[in-house]
Each structure stands twice: as C-alpha cells, then as structure tokens.
C-alpha cells in the first residue's frame, strides 16, 4: 500500500473511528456505572482494555465530575454524557469508512465530499473539549486524549479524501474524463440524517432509562446542630447569598477543590450563603485520624480561620496551589507557614500561632463530631439537609435544581 | 458537444442503489471513463449500513442495559450497607478508657447532671460518688492515674476556694488543650483539717470556683454539658503524697499529703461515652 493508495484515507478513517468508538465507549460505560451513586474504578489509559483505576484523583474522574462532561444536568441526575454522542457518531463513521474502503474508487463525488465535510465534526467537538480541559480543568484525561487523537485521525482522513477529490476535479476541469460519478444530492441528506440518528440513538436510550433519583436526594441525613455555639465557623463571602450552606472542607483536599471549582463553574457559588467548617484530614490537630491524610492541612485551616474577611481568598489560594502546598506540607509545618506568610503577610502568620486560633479550629472539629459527619471531605449541607456525596459531583446540578432551584443561574 | 454528465445513482449506507437504477452515460470519445460508468455494487453499502447500524444499536442497547443495572444496584440493600461503613466523626478514645474507667465515668455523667436532662443538678458530692462508683478509694484514684499528663492539680490555700493567678493560668491552659475530648472533669477535695461537713462544703466551693472561672474566661455556652463536677471533701479518695509529683499550679512549692488534697484535679477525658 503506497501513500497515494486510494484506500489509505478509508483505512485511516476506519482505524480512527474504531479507536474513537472504543475510547468513547469506555468513557460512557464508566459514566453509566456511576449511576448507582457509588464510586467505581474508571478507565484512564491510552491503551484500550487497560485495567480501570480506583484512584480518586485521576484526571478522568475529574473530567467526568466536571460540569462539561454532560448536558442537561439540571434535567437528569448526572445529565446526558457527551461521550454518548461521540460513541454514536464514531459508530456511524466506522460504517461509512468501511463503506468507503469497500467501494474504493467507485465512491461518488458526493460521498467523498460528505465524508470530508463531516469527518471534521468530531474534531471540532474535540477542540472545544481540549480547551475546556486546558483552561478549566487544568488536566487531560487519557480517554479524552484518545478521543481527541481519534478525531484528528478521522479529520486527517477527511482531508486526504478532500484533497483527492480536489485533484480529480482539477484534472476534470483541465479536460480529463470524470474520475467518478457525481452521485445524487439526496444521499448526503440521508447520510446526514443517519449520522444524526446514530449520534442521538445512544443518548436517547440512556435518557429514557435513567432511574428516578428524587427519593434519594434528601436521604443522607441533616445537621444535628445547626448553629455552632461559639460562632466559630468561617463566613465565606459571596456576591448574592440566598441559600445557607454549611461546608466541611479541608484546604488540601482535592475533592474539596474540585467541588469548589464545580460550584464556581456552574455559576452556583455566588448564590450560596456559605459558612465553612474546617475539617483538616491531618492528625496533627484532628484526632479522628491515626496518620495524616493531608499533611499540613491543620496549618492551612488555621490560615483560613485567620483570614477574616479574606478567608475566601485564603481558601481559594490554598486550592489553587494545592499540589504545590501538599508537597510542602509533607516537609513540615514551618515551610508551609512560610508560604502562607509570604502570600498573606506576617500578621496572619502571627494569628495562626495563637491559642485562640487553635481553640477555634478545635471547635470546628468538635462541630463535625456534634453533627456526626463522615470523616471525609467535603461534606455539604444545604440548609440543614446533607447532600449525599454523589450529589455533590455527578448529580450536583440536578440536586440543586430539585432542592434549591434559586441558586441555579 | 460536451457529453451528458453521468447520472449514476451511487449506493450509500443509508440507501443502496439497486443496479437497475444505474443509468450509463454514453460511451465513446469524450465520454466518461470506464470506471465512472461502472456504477457501484450494493455490497459495500450494505456492509457499511449493517456495521454502522449494528454498532449504534448494539451500543445503545448496551448503554440501556448498563443504566438499568445501575438502577438495580441503586435500589439494592447491599449498596446501602456499603455506604454505612464510612467512619463517622467522633470524640477521641484514649487507651486509658478501660471498661472500668468508662463505667465510673458513665455513672458520673448520669448521676451528676451532665446527661439525662437533670439540668437542675450540678455535680456529685461524696455520698453520691461512694454510691455510684462502688469501688475503693484507691481504685477510684487509680482510674485517674493515666490522666497524669493530660490533667493538672489546681491547688488552693488552706480553707480557701480562691484561685490564684497560677491556678487560673494552668486551668485555662488545660481547658484549651481539649483536642478530641468530650468531657472535662473537676474532682475537688479538701484536706483532713476541719470537720467533714466543712470540708465537703469547701470542696464544693473549690469545684465551683473552677467552673466559674471557666465560665468567666471562655463564655462557652456548652460548659454545662462538658464539665463534670465532683467534690469529695475529705471523705473519699484522698490523694497520697505521691500525687505531689503531678503537674500542679504550685510546682516547686512545699507539697505534702495535706496540701495535695487542698485541690481540684482537672482534666479532659478522651473517652467515648
């Protein structure tokens, strides 16, 4: 097979669309597995068939929980994952590229141009998702990258087909006999309809079978003690607070960071009247652990407490520098405190050292005990109702829409 | 004259063209090339349609089945049981929280007004302690031995219930070292000097002094639910001279069996009760 072999674009398209189908199927089935509201291992590898990962902090999980992984999130719990559309579209392109491969040079000009035009549609979607991953998520999930690469492959095949068609048309314009039949103009319409149907079919099957989640939404308990008796909790400033929310958070917890980013990304955070109860998963101050899960979290929790009106700024700084601070935290408290002082000044550093701050942090932890919250972060209470963990990620928008629609933009 | 454009109706995945629909363009000089006039057989289109349709339909069925399975798991009791296995925030449980220790503490809590809604009652006097503890003086004191470093002995002048500055500072320090504890115990005593009635009253005042100081310093609205007061007078569980080695508000000062009992032992207790 040579470079100019007319089968090259079709084979390229077949391989690319098959890979795209495999990657988008993994992504889809990982998503559907989570519809039971449990945490499952998810696939996150460039190698199709590689074992799934239980790591809670891998980029594929972050992408799955992000607001960008699904549409209609406020209508259906978890929304409709966009990978479903990719899966259907790639299935169509597998069929069409197989057709192009088998029909070879007898494919019509219409078929050529239809393929050339539509083969870039997965790439356009991939470009959008690429920039979302880059700019919003700050990480690339390998399955997503697999889909991006497949989309590029498919688009390359489309370009090759278009180039061949142009060359043939140019030759024909110079008097050469037509290389192939033009084909009926009806066919592209039919193919386009078939592409649309293929893209929509899995999503329709999915949406029509999603269970009713409403009975589960308020099933995770409530605050036993609504008000912290010492007024020790931290008020997080927002622009239009309309719904009281109590959040148990750890500044070094990646899931807390992801939730914060989701709430901000969904445009919800500014409508929340947030009081934060710091719950560092670090046994230096938290007796509920026998070893530090997030070393240095107690130091940063004190920094947030001492932030006063800047508490949100301190917390968001800790989230934004989380990876770096987690590394520093493992080396000891002093360098971590130095990083805080460098960012927010010596006065805040002095405050962190006081007995009053230590006592206040302890009151936060005792508040967690009084409310019997699970020893994991984040924990979110909408008013007094506890949001189940799964309703703070995949089901966030749907749950808010059901329990507090006023916070949705 | 330019030849008529070929009007071959090509097969496609959505609608394969039957062979009879292919109209051939005229052949001859200037006509279409042979390959363009051959038409396309239906086979590739059928294969393309079949593969595309089967994939789309099969995957859709797979998705539906996977969603249904998730719904079944969602409703199954196994999932609920798994969820309940998560650790819940709770108070600390130190190694010294032996069953015997917790039994006595629980009786203190029940009998001395901390739990059970008997808010009118604050603390326990010697007769109560003797009754509910049901153990000897030595065994009672031994229960508190593991708290040596967690707590401290607040010392008083003879016949006085007044806290000096050192006592206040030590008390505040100890109060602020709460960590994961739920209850703060104050066990006040009086020395053998004087009558049992007077000493009972004096130890009661000493316990109250501790309580008042905590209230004054910290304004903690939960104080009543956290502080257990016991006053033993000179009738029960007197401390021996060896307790002079314990952390106290008067380190380095003369300490004897009389002085060590003019005191209130204070400590957070890291037990779940």
XYZ file of C-alpha atoms in Angstrom:
682
model
C 0.000 0.000 0.000
C 1.537 3.307 -1.043
C 0.974 6.803 0.198
C -1.175 7.538 -2.825
C -3.173 4.373 -2.483
C -6.837 5.442 -2.594
C -7.557 3.061 0.289
C -5.309 4.991 2.730
C -7.915 7.606 3.713
C -10.574 4.953 4.220
C -8.295 2.757 6.298
C -7.181 5.772 8.324
C -10.801 6.713 8.879
C -11.725 3.166 9.853
C -8.900 2.867 12.380
C -9.508 6.347 13.810
C -13.247 5.926 14.133
C -12.856 2.466 15.671
C -10.450 3.885 18.244
C -12.766 6.814 18.876
C -15.611 4.383 19.349
C -13.605 2.342 21.847
C -12.457 5.355 23.874
C -15.877 6.980 23.931
C -17.475 3.658 24.881
C -15.132 3.272 27.858
C -15.920 6.809 28.884
C -19.660 6.205 28.523
C -19.757 2.925 30.414
C -17.620 4.350 33.216
C -20.202 7.093 33.468
C -23.207 4.792 33.489
C -21.603 2.616 36.169
C -21.699 5.642 38.480
C -25.434 5.994 38.099
C -25.780 3.702 41.121
C -24.400 6.630 43.178
C -21.321 4.646 44.195
C -17.674 5.251 43.402
C -16.220 2.845 40.870
C -12.856 2.364 39.249
C -12.667 4.174 35.942
C -10.610 3.656 32.839
C -7.922 6.220 32.285
C -5.378 4.879 29.831
C -4.285 5.330 26.248
C -4.360 1.579 25.922
C -7.854 0.289 25.234
C -8.625 -2.537 27.607
C -6.121 -1.483 30.265
C -7.395 -2.048 33.779
C -9.542 0.578 35.445
C -8.122 2.815 38.146
C -9.633 3.272 41.602
C -7.586 6.413 42.172
C -9.983 9.116 43.311
C -7.817 11.895 41.979
C -7.148 10.830 38.402
C -7.902 13.333 35.620
C -10.541 11.099 34.021
C -12.570 11.226 37.224
C -12.075 14.982 37.422
C -13.281 15.307 33.833
C -16.257 13.039 34.497
C -17.346 15.056 37.536
C -16.835 18.364 35.787
C -19.820 20.393 34.526
C -18.540 19.894 30.973
C -18.844 16.122 30.724
C -22.614 16.051 30.259
C -25.542 18.127 29.097
C -28.998 18.535 30.638
C -27.555 18.126 34.111
C -30.411 20.037 35.654
C -32.996 17.800 33.983
C -31.476 14.395 34.640
C -29.332 13.222 37.550
C -25.831 13.225 36.071
C -27.118 14.682 32.813
C -26.518 13.049 29.441
C -22.797 12.368 28.983
C -21.425 13.869 25.802
C -19.414 10.725 25.187
C -22.723 9.124 24.140
C -22.907 11.424 21.149
C -19.286 10.673 20.323
C -19.953 6.976 20.583
C -22.894 7.174 18.176
C -21.026 9.412 15.737
C -17.962 7.167 15.694
C -20.225 4.156 15.104
C -21.564 5.937 12.029
C -18.060 6.736 10.808
C -16.951 3.136 11.292
C -19.779 2.110 8.962
C -19.133 4.898 6.479
C -15.378 4.418 6.341
C -15.888 0.697 5.895
C -18.171 1.531 3.001
C -15.547 3.867 1.512
C -12.905 1.180 1.882
C -15.007 -1.475 0.215
C -16.393 0.681 -2.561
C -12.930 2.106 -3.293
C -12.597 4.339 -6.350
C -16.236 3.834 -7.243
C -17.348 6.039 -4.368
C -19.224 9.051 -5.716
C -18.054 12.619 -5.503
C -20.982 13.298 -3.141
C -19.769 10.543 -0.815
C -16.266 11.997 -0.904
C -17.384 15.493 -0.046
C -19.881 14.356 2.545
C -17.172 12.417 4.321
C -14.671 15.261 4.008
C -17.161 17.716 5.478
C -18.495 15.614 8.326
C -15.274 13.901 9.345
C -14.155 17.139 10.988
C -17.205 17.347 13.271
C -15.692 15.106 15.988
C -12.531 17.201 15.731
C -14.469 20.432 16.256
C -16.063 18.967 19.378
C -12.657 17.708 20.489
C -11.090 21.147 20.033
C -13.755 22.666 22.283
C -13.240 19.955 24.905
C -9.464 20.270 24.612
C -9.588 23.938 25.527
C -12.038 23.266 28.338
C -9.625 20.649 29.699
C -6.726 23.022 29.309
C -8.311 26.182 30.656
C -10.970 24.983 33.076
C -9.866 21.590 34.334
C -6.119 22.068 34.088
C -5.638 18.386 33.291
C -6.163 15.996 30.427
C -7.836 12.667 30.880
C -6.256 9.946 28.804
C -9.560 8.636 27.472
C -10.396 12.160 26.354
C -6.997 12.493 24.701
C -7.662 9.173 22.991
C -10.867 10.623 21.597
C -9.077 13.820 20.539
C -6.426 11.803 18.696
C -9.068 9.627 17.044
C -10.890 12.764 15.951
C -7.681 14.133 14.481
C -7.163 10.838 12.624
C -10.672 10.976 11.250
C -10.233 14.588 10.178
C -6.912 13.730 8.518
C -8.708 11.014 6.580
C -11.312 13.596 5.588
C -8.591 15.975 4.407
C -6.996 13.221 2.346
C -10.339 12.441 0.744
C -10.986 16.134 0.075
C -7.533 16.522 -1.416
C -8.111 13.572 -3.723
C -11.495 14.965 -4.745
C -9.987 18.383 -5.470
C -7.225 16.846 -7.540
C -9.736 14.885 -9.536
C -11.932 17.930 -10.062
C -8.934 19.957 -11.126
C -7.989 17.291 -13.640
C -11.545 17.187 -14.894
C -11.540 20.956 -15.313
C -8.441 20.561 -17.463
C -10.272 18.160 -19.736
C -9.616 14.813 -18.147
C -12.523 12.427 -18.131
C -14.501 12.324 -14.858
C -12.822 10.017 -12.367
C -16.040 9.039 -10.674
C -19.775 9.552 -10.693
C -21.163 12.645 -9.056
C -23.937 10.914 -7.160
C -27.332 12.105 -6.078
C -27.729 15.206 -3.937
C -30.285 13.319 -1.872
C -27.684 10.982 -0.490
C -25.784 13.479 1.659
C -29.072 14.446 3.235
C -29.795 10.810 4.017
C -26.279 10.276 5.329
C -26.520 13.372 7.478
C -29.790 12.108 8.890
C -28.143 8.747 9.549
C -25.232 10.477 11.299
C -27.657 12.469 13.427
C -29.685 9.383 14.265
C -26.567 7.405 15.152
C -25.312 10.233 17.358
C -28.654 10.587 19.120
C -29.596 6.937 19.482
C -27.330 6.037 22.450
C -28.196 9.312 24.195
C -31.901 8.622 23.729
C -31.510 5.076 25.047
C -29.621 6.483 28.028
C -32.010 9.301 28.845
C -35.061 7.071 28.603
C -33.720 4.565 31.117
C -32.170 6.770 33.836
C -33.778 5.961 37.214
C -35.755 8.457 39.264
C -33.317 9.870 41.786
C -35.647 12.186 43.651
C -36.255 9.780 46.560
C -32.518 9.604 47.210
C -31.719 13.294 47.253
C -32.512 14.105 50.862
C -31.674 10.685 52.235
C -28.271 11.415 53.706
C -29.257 12.986 56.990
C -29.261 16.504 58.327
C -27.346 18.767 60.634
C -27.935 17.684 64.215
C -26.605 21.019 65.471
C -27.455 23.742 63.011
C -25.608 26.523 64.815
C -22.069 26.282 66.077
C -22.449 27.516 69.681
C -19.210 29.543 69.707
C -19.875 31.246 66.385
C -16.580 29.751 65.289
C -17.430 28.864 61.682
C -15.946 30.842 58.829
C -18.152 33.019 56.696
C -17.144 32.784 53.049
C -18.013 35.934 51.164
C -20.193 35.545 48.066
C -21.973 38.087 45.871
C -25.674 37.208 46.133
C -26.117 34.793 49.026
C -29.629 33.358 49.021
C -29.234 29.783 50.234
C -27.475 28.910 53.517
C -24.883 26.200 53.074
C -22.560 24.639 55.615
C -19.484 23.026 54.126
C -16.980 20.840 55.938
C -13.793 21.341 53.973
C -10.085 20.673 54.052
C -7.859 23.188 52.213
C -5.609 20.370 50.993
C -8.382 18.036 49.885
C -8.506 17.687 46.087
C -12.176 16.734 46.178
C -12.968 19.945 48.067
C -11.082 21.892 45.453
C -12.946 20.098 42.667
C -16.297 20.765 44.339
C -15.429 24.431 44.769
C -14.476 24.651 41.114
C -17.684 22.874 40.093
C -19.796 25.248 42.159
C -17.993 28.229 40.689
C -18.080 26.729 37.190
C -21.821 26.044 37.439
C -22.362 29.671 38.455
C -23.845 28.492 41.748
C -21.278 29.529 44.331
C -22.095 33.230 44.362
C -25.703 32.433 45.308
C -24.665 30.382 48.337
C -24.511 31.793 51.836
C -21.506 29.727 52.823
C -20.249 29.006 56.281
C -17.209 26.782 56.250
C -16.373 24.333 58.979
C -12.739 23.408 58.598
C -12.166 19.702 58.806
C -8.471 19.104 58.049
C -7.681 15.441 57.491
C -4.387 15.771 59.315
C -3.805 14.056 62.634
C -1.736 16.954 63.915
C -4.986 18.590 65.005
C -7.608 16.027 64.039
C -7.765 13.138 66.491
C -10.076 11.186 64.202
C -7.150 10.048 62.083
C -4.155 7.972 63.094
C -1.981 9.396 60.314
C -2.070 12.489 58.144
C -4.085 12.105 55.002
C -3.253 15.682 54.028
C -0.124 16.677 55.939
C -0.143 20.389 56.649
C -3.904 20.772 56.384
C -4.118 21.936 60.021
C -1.719 24.791 59.252
C -3.745 25.899 56.260
C -7.005 25.533 58.174
C -5.627 27.994 60.732
C -4.656 30.322 57.896
C -8.244 30.274 56.632
C -9.520 30.969 60.154
C -7.160 33.905 60.453
C -8.130 35.248 57.053
C -11.147 37.064 58.481
C -12.837 38.888 55.600
C -10.173 37.392 53.304
C -10.969 33.814 54.278
C -12.330 33.030 50.832
C -9.181 34.384 49.268
C -7.021 32.249 51.556
C -9.090 29.143 50.863
C -9.072 29.692 47.106
C -5.337 30.337 47.202
C -4.858 27.038 49.027
C -6.997 25.294 46.416
C -5.191 26.897 43.509
C -1.754 25.992 44.883
C -2.895 22.707 46.320
C -0.478 20.344 44.604
C 2.468 22.526 45.494
C 1.289 23.047 49.089
C 0.716 19.335 49.583
C 4.333 18.701 48.677
C 5.492 21.489 51.002
C 3.212 20.168 53.748
C 4.976 16.833 53.699
C 8.266 18.547 54.519
C 6.893 20.154 57.682
C 4.696 22.902 59.029
C 7.329 25.649 59.044
C 7.795 25.877 55.264
C 4.047 25.721 54.809
C 3.519 28.557 57.248
C 6.275 30.488 55.489
C 4.383 30.102 52.212
C 1.239 31.463 53.876
C 3.111 34.405 55.402
C 4.749 35.176 52.065
C 1.356 35.322 50.431
C -0.745 36.991 53.121
C 1.665 38.737 55.472
C 3.167 38.278 58.912
C 0.045 39.363 60.778
C -1.856 36.361 59.522
C 1.117 34.185 60.436
C 1.065 35.516 63.993
C -2.648 34.853 64.270
C -2.097 31.256 63.198
C 0.121 30.670 66.211
C -2.302 31.869 68.871
C -4.125 29.621 71.320
C -7.381 31.254 70.305
C -6.943 30.056 66.727
C -6.081 26.579 67.908
C -9.151 26.587 70.128
C -11.331 27.802 67.272
C -10.053 25.086 64.961
C -10.829 22.573 67.671
C -14.342 23.973 67.868
C -14.702 23.307 64.147
C -13.681 19.704 64.655
C -15.992 19.337 67.620
C -18.768 20.735 65.450
C -18.111 17.903 62.997
C -18.408 15.456 65.887
C -21.623 17.055 67.121
C -23.080 16.589 63.652
C -21.801 13.029 63.194
C -20.418 13.842 59.754
C -18.457 11.178 57.892
C -14.697 11.509 58.252
C -14.210 12.597 54.686
C -14.324 15.891 52.898
C -16.119 17.730 51.528
C -19.451 17.448 53.312
C -22.138 19.829 52.184
C -25.328 20.764 53.999
C -27.889 22.694 52.037
C -29.691 24.469 54.834
C -29.860 21.579 57.270
C -30.098 18.824 54.658
C -26.946 16.925 53.954
C -26.132 16.475 50.296
C -25.081 12.907 49.626
C -21.502 12.718 48.336
C -22.676 11.599 44.909
C -24.983 14.593 44.731
C -22.003 16.895 45.048
C -20.361 15.614 41.885
C -22.297 13.890 39.112
C -25.679 14.872 40.486
C -24.804 18.372 41.691
C -26.784 20.452 39.260
C -29.814 18.177 39.304
C -29.822 18.063 43.108
C -29.539 21.822 43.418
C -32.301 22.196 40.877
C -34.542 19.972 42.976
C -33.641 21.206 46.457
C -32.636 24.825 45.902
C -33.505 25.965 42.382
C -32.922 29.591 43.362
C -29.161 29.035 43.384
C -29.013 27.977 39.744
C -28.120 30.802 37.388
C -20.675 18.875 -27.847
C -19.938 18.197 -24.251
C -21.095 14.756 -23.171
C -24.002 14.454 -20.858
C -22.913 14.387 -17.251
C -23.013 10.937 -15.791
C -26.122 10.288 -13.763
C -25.005 7.284 -11.861
C -27.018 6.989 -8.704
C -24.498 5.753 -6.218
C -25.245 3.402 -3.418
C -24.786 4.770 0.063
C -25.046 3.437 3.561
C -28.492 4.893 4.025
C -29.922 3.876 0.667
C -28.107 1.412 -1.508
C -28.770 1.934 -5.165
C -30.120 -1.081 -6.966
C -28.256 -1.993 -10.111
C -31.206 -1.200 -12.382
C -31.132 2.427 -11.217
C -27.699 2.958 -12.696
C -28.001 4.728 -15.935
C -24.920 4.550 -18.021
C -23.627 7.607 -19.798
C -22.927 7.222 -23.471
C -19.566 5.754 -24.199
C -17.146 6.735 -26.854
C -14.738 9.554 -27.486
C -15.179 12.299 -24.912
C -17.458 10.110 -22.795
C -16.901 9.241 -19.154
C -14.086 6.895 -18.252
C -14.904 3.259 -17.806
C -14.514 3.317 -14.010
C -17.033 6.137 -13.648
C -19.581 4.350 -15.718
C -19.460 1.056 -13.887
C -21.761 2.159 -11.040
C -21.275 0.807 -7.566
C -22.302 -2.576 -6.376
C -24.657 -2.688 -3.368
C -22.368 -4.898 -1.291
C -20.198 -2.163 0.286
C -23.220 -0.070 1.105
C -24.979 -2.977 2.728
C -21.901 -3.811 4.758
C -21.454 -0.163 5.764
C -25.078 0.222 6.753
C -25.133 -3.070 8.598
C -21.955 -2.375 10.566
C -22.908 1.212 11.393
C -26.457 0.288 12.372
C -25.412 -2.733 14.380
C -22.781 -0.738 16.245
C -25.122 2.147 17.017
C -27.995 -0.127 18.003
C -25.799 -2.560 19.923
C -24.085 0.183 21.871
C -27.430 1.820 22.603
C -28.732 -1.448 23.963
C -25.535 -1.810 25.966
C -25.962 1.672 27.385
C -29.562 0.968 28.279
C -28.593 -2.279 29.930
C -25.778 -0.612 31.880
C -28.078 2.167 33.082
C -30.687 -0.398 34.088
C -28.059 -2.393 36.012
C -27.022 0.774 37.843
C -30.656 1.349 38.752
C -30.904 -2.175 40.159
C -27.739 -1.683 42.217
C -29.059 1.653 43.389
C -32.124 0.007 44.861
C -30.302 -2.977 46.341
C -29.701 -3.180 50.107
C -26.055 -4.171 49.549
C -25.315 -0.667 48.387
C -26.919 0.814 51.484
C -24.876 -1.456 53.751
C -21.684 -0.492 51.960
C -22.453 3.184 52.411
C -22.864 2.828 56.162
C -19.298 1.541 56.551
C -17.837 5.068 56.395
C -16.189 6.306 59.625
C -18.174 8.963 61.440
C -16.649 11.908 63.262
C -16.436 11.111 66.941
C -14.613 12.008 70.096
C -11.211 10.636 70.936
C -10.830 7.254 72.583
C -7.553 7.018 74.503
C -6.024 3.724 75.615
C -6.806 4.508 79.255
C -10.515 4.299 78.539
C -10.836 0.877 80.104
C -14.259 -0.619 80.731
C -13.870 0.024 84.488
C -12.905 3.648 83.881
C -15.786 4.172 81.483
C -18.226 2.566 83.876
C -17.327 5.051 86.590
C -17.356 7.953 84.173
C -20.724 6.936 82.831
C -22.101 6.831 86.342
C -20.657 10.280 86.996
C -22.333 11.577 83.879
C -25.634 10.003 84.731
C -25.595 10.917 88.402
C -24.032 14.353 88.292
C -26.308 16.161 85.885
C -24.294 16.061 82.668
C -26.654 13.747 80.848
C -30.209 12.647 81.376
C -31.790 16.060 81.418
C -31.351 16.678 85.146
C -30.244 20.232 84.478
C -31.133 21.431 87.965
C -28.478 19.230 89.422
C -24.807 20.148 89.070
C -22.141 17.805 90.284
C -21.816 15.000 92.776
C -20.960 15.029 96.421
C -19.013 12.363 98.325
C -22.020 10.256 99.234
C -23.074 10.115 95.585
C -19.619 9.140 94.454
C -19.298 6.450 97.058
C -22.614 5.043 95.986
C -22.274 5.076 92.243
C -18.567 4.364 91.984
C -18.866 1.200 94.046
C -15.109 0.950 94.278
C -12.494 1.599 96.919
C -10.764 4.949 97.349
C -7.529 3.569 95.962
C -9.187 2.052 92.943
C -11.046 5.303 92.316
C -7.795 7.282 92.336
C -6.085 4.650 90.226
C -8.624 5.239 87.492
C -7.278 8.764 87.077
C -3.603 7.794 87.039
C -3.440 7.670 83.220
C -4.585 11.303 83.186
C -1.455 12.486 84.965
C -0.063 14.291 81.922
C -3.408 15.215 80.396
C -4.648 16.956 83.525
C -3.299 19.019 86.409
C -3.794 19.628 90.094
C -5.132 23.099 90.848
C -4.017 23.901 94.379
C -5.717 26.143 96.920
C -4.733 27.807 100.155
C -5.902 26.255 103.368
C -9.582 26.920 103.950
C -9.859 28.831 100.676
C -11.596 28.244 97.400
C -9.954 31.182 95.664
C -7.938 30.510 92.523
C -4.597 32.265 92.394
C -3.125 33.551 89.112
C -1.049 30.441 88.532
C -4.091 28.292 89.095
C -6.113 30.346 86.641
C -3.408 30.172 84.015
C -2.967 26.437 84.372
C -6.721 25.919 84.293
C -7.052 27.970 81.108
C -4.171 26.109 79.508
C -5.698 22.775 80.326
C -9.118 23.875 79.086
C -7.657 24.911 75.770
C -5.985 21.555 75.290
C -9.289 19.903 74.631
C -8.432 18.083 71.376
C -10.920 15.274 70.868
C -12.255 15.060 74.403
C -15.915 15.446 75.209
C -15.926 15.878 78.989
C -13.848 17.932 81.380
C -13.721 16.552 84.881
C -13.124 18.523 88.047
C -12.509 16.432 91.141
C -12.240 18.771 94.111
C -11.034 17.758 97.536
C -10.268 19.172 100.937
C -7.587 18.164 103.392
C -8.282 16.316 106.594
C -8.110 19.558 108.546
C -11.556 20.555 109.805
C -14.885 18.772 110.019
C -16.234 16.601 107.230
C -19.193 18.924 106.733
C -16.977 21.974 106.354
C -14.605 20.131 104.053
C -17.470 18.867 101.955
C -18.711 22.431 101.556
C -15.190 23.720 100.913
C -14.513 21.152 98.198
C -17.844 22.047 96.646
C -16.809 25.702 96.557
C -13.472 24.757 95.025
C -15.208 22.825 92.278
C -17.498 25.761 91.688
C -14.558 28.161 91.569
C -13.119 26.178 88.712
C -16.476 26.183 86.948
C -16.981 29.929 87.459
C -13.513 30.742 86.196
C -14.010 28.682 83.064
C -17.321 30.389 82.503
C -15.820 33.806 83.017
C -12.839 33.169 80.758
C -14.432 31.339 77.906
C -18.161 32.109 77.947
C -18.724 28.690 76.463
C -22.441 28.068 76.040
C -21.834 24.335 76.238
C -19.979 24.460 79.525
C -22.757 22.772 81.467
C -22.744 19.882 79.044
C -18.994 19.450 79.188
C -17.868 19.907 82.782
C -18.427 17.193 85.345
C -18.014 18.351 88.918
C -17.218 16.027 91.787
C -16.432 17.247 95.275
C -15.180 14.668 97.679
C -14.489 16.703 100.825
C -12.128 14.669 102.940
C -14.395 11.641 102.988
C -13.461 9.728 99.860
C -10.434 9.035 97.701
C -7.911 11.278 99.412
C -4.702 11.719 97.478
C -1.419 10.423 98.785
C 1.789 12.423 98.909
C 2.956 10.749 95.703
C 0.467 12.938 93.815
C 2.743 15.898 94.602
C 4.714 14.776 91.529
C 1.788 15.501 89.254
C 1.656 18.712 87.245
C 0.204 21.367 89.517
C -0.353 25.076 89.796
C 2.296 25.307 92.520
C 5.283 23.403 91.217
C 8.352 23.574 93.381
C 6.417 24.667 96.413
C 6.070 22.660 99.567
C 3.718 19.775 98.989
C 2.522 17.194 101.459
C -0.464 14.952 101.989
C -2.490 17.859 103.387
C -1.557 20.350 100.654
C -2.180 17.979 97.751
C -5.756 17.446 98.932
C -6.496 21.175 99.089
C -7.008 20.903 95.394
C -9.098 20.265 92.355
C -7.816 17.791 89.831
C -8.874 18.915 86.356
C -8.597 17.062 83.101
C -10.232 16.482 79.787
C -11.160 12.852 79.402
C -10.623 11.315 75.972
C -13.235 8.614 76.165
C -16.363 7.972 74.139
C -19.238 7.511 76.488
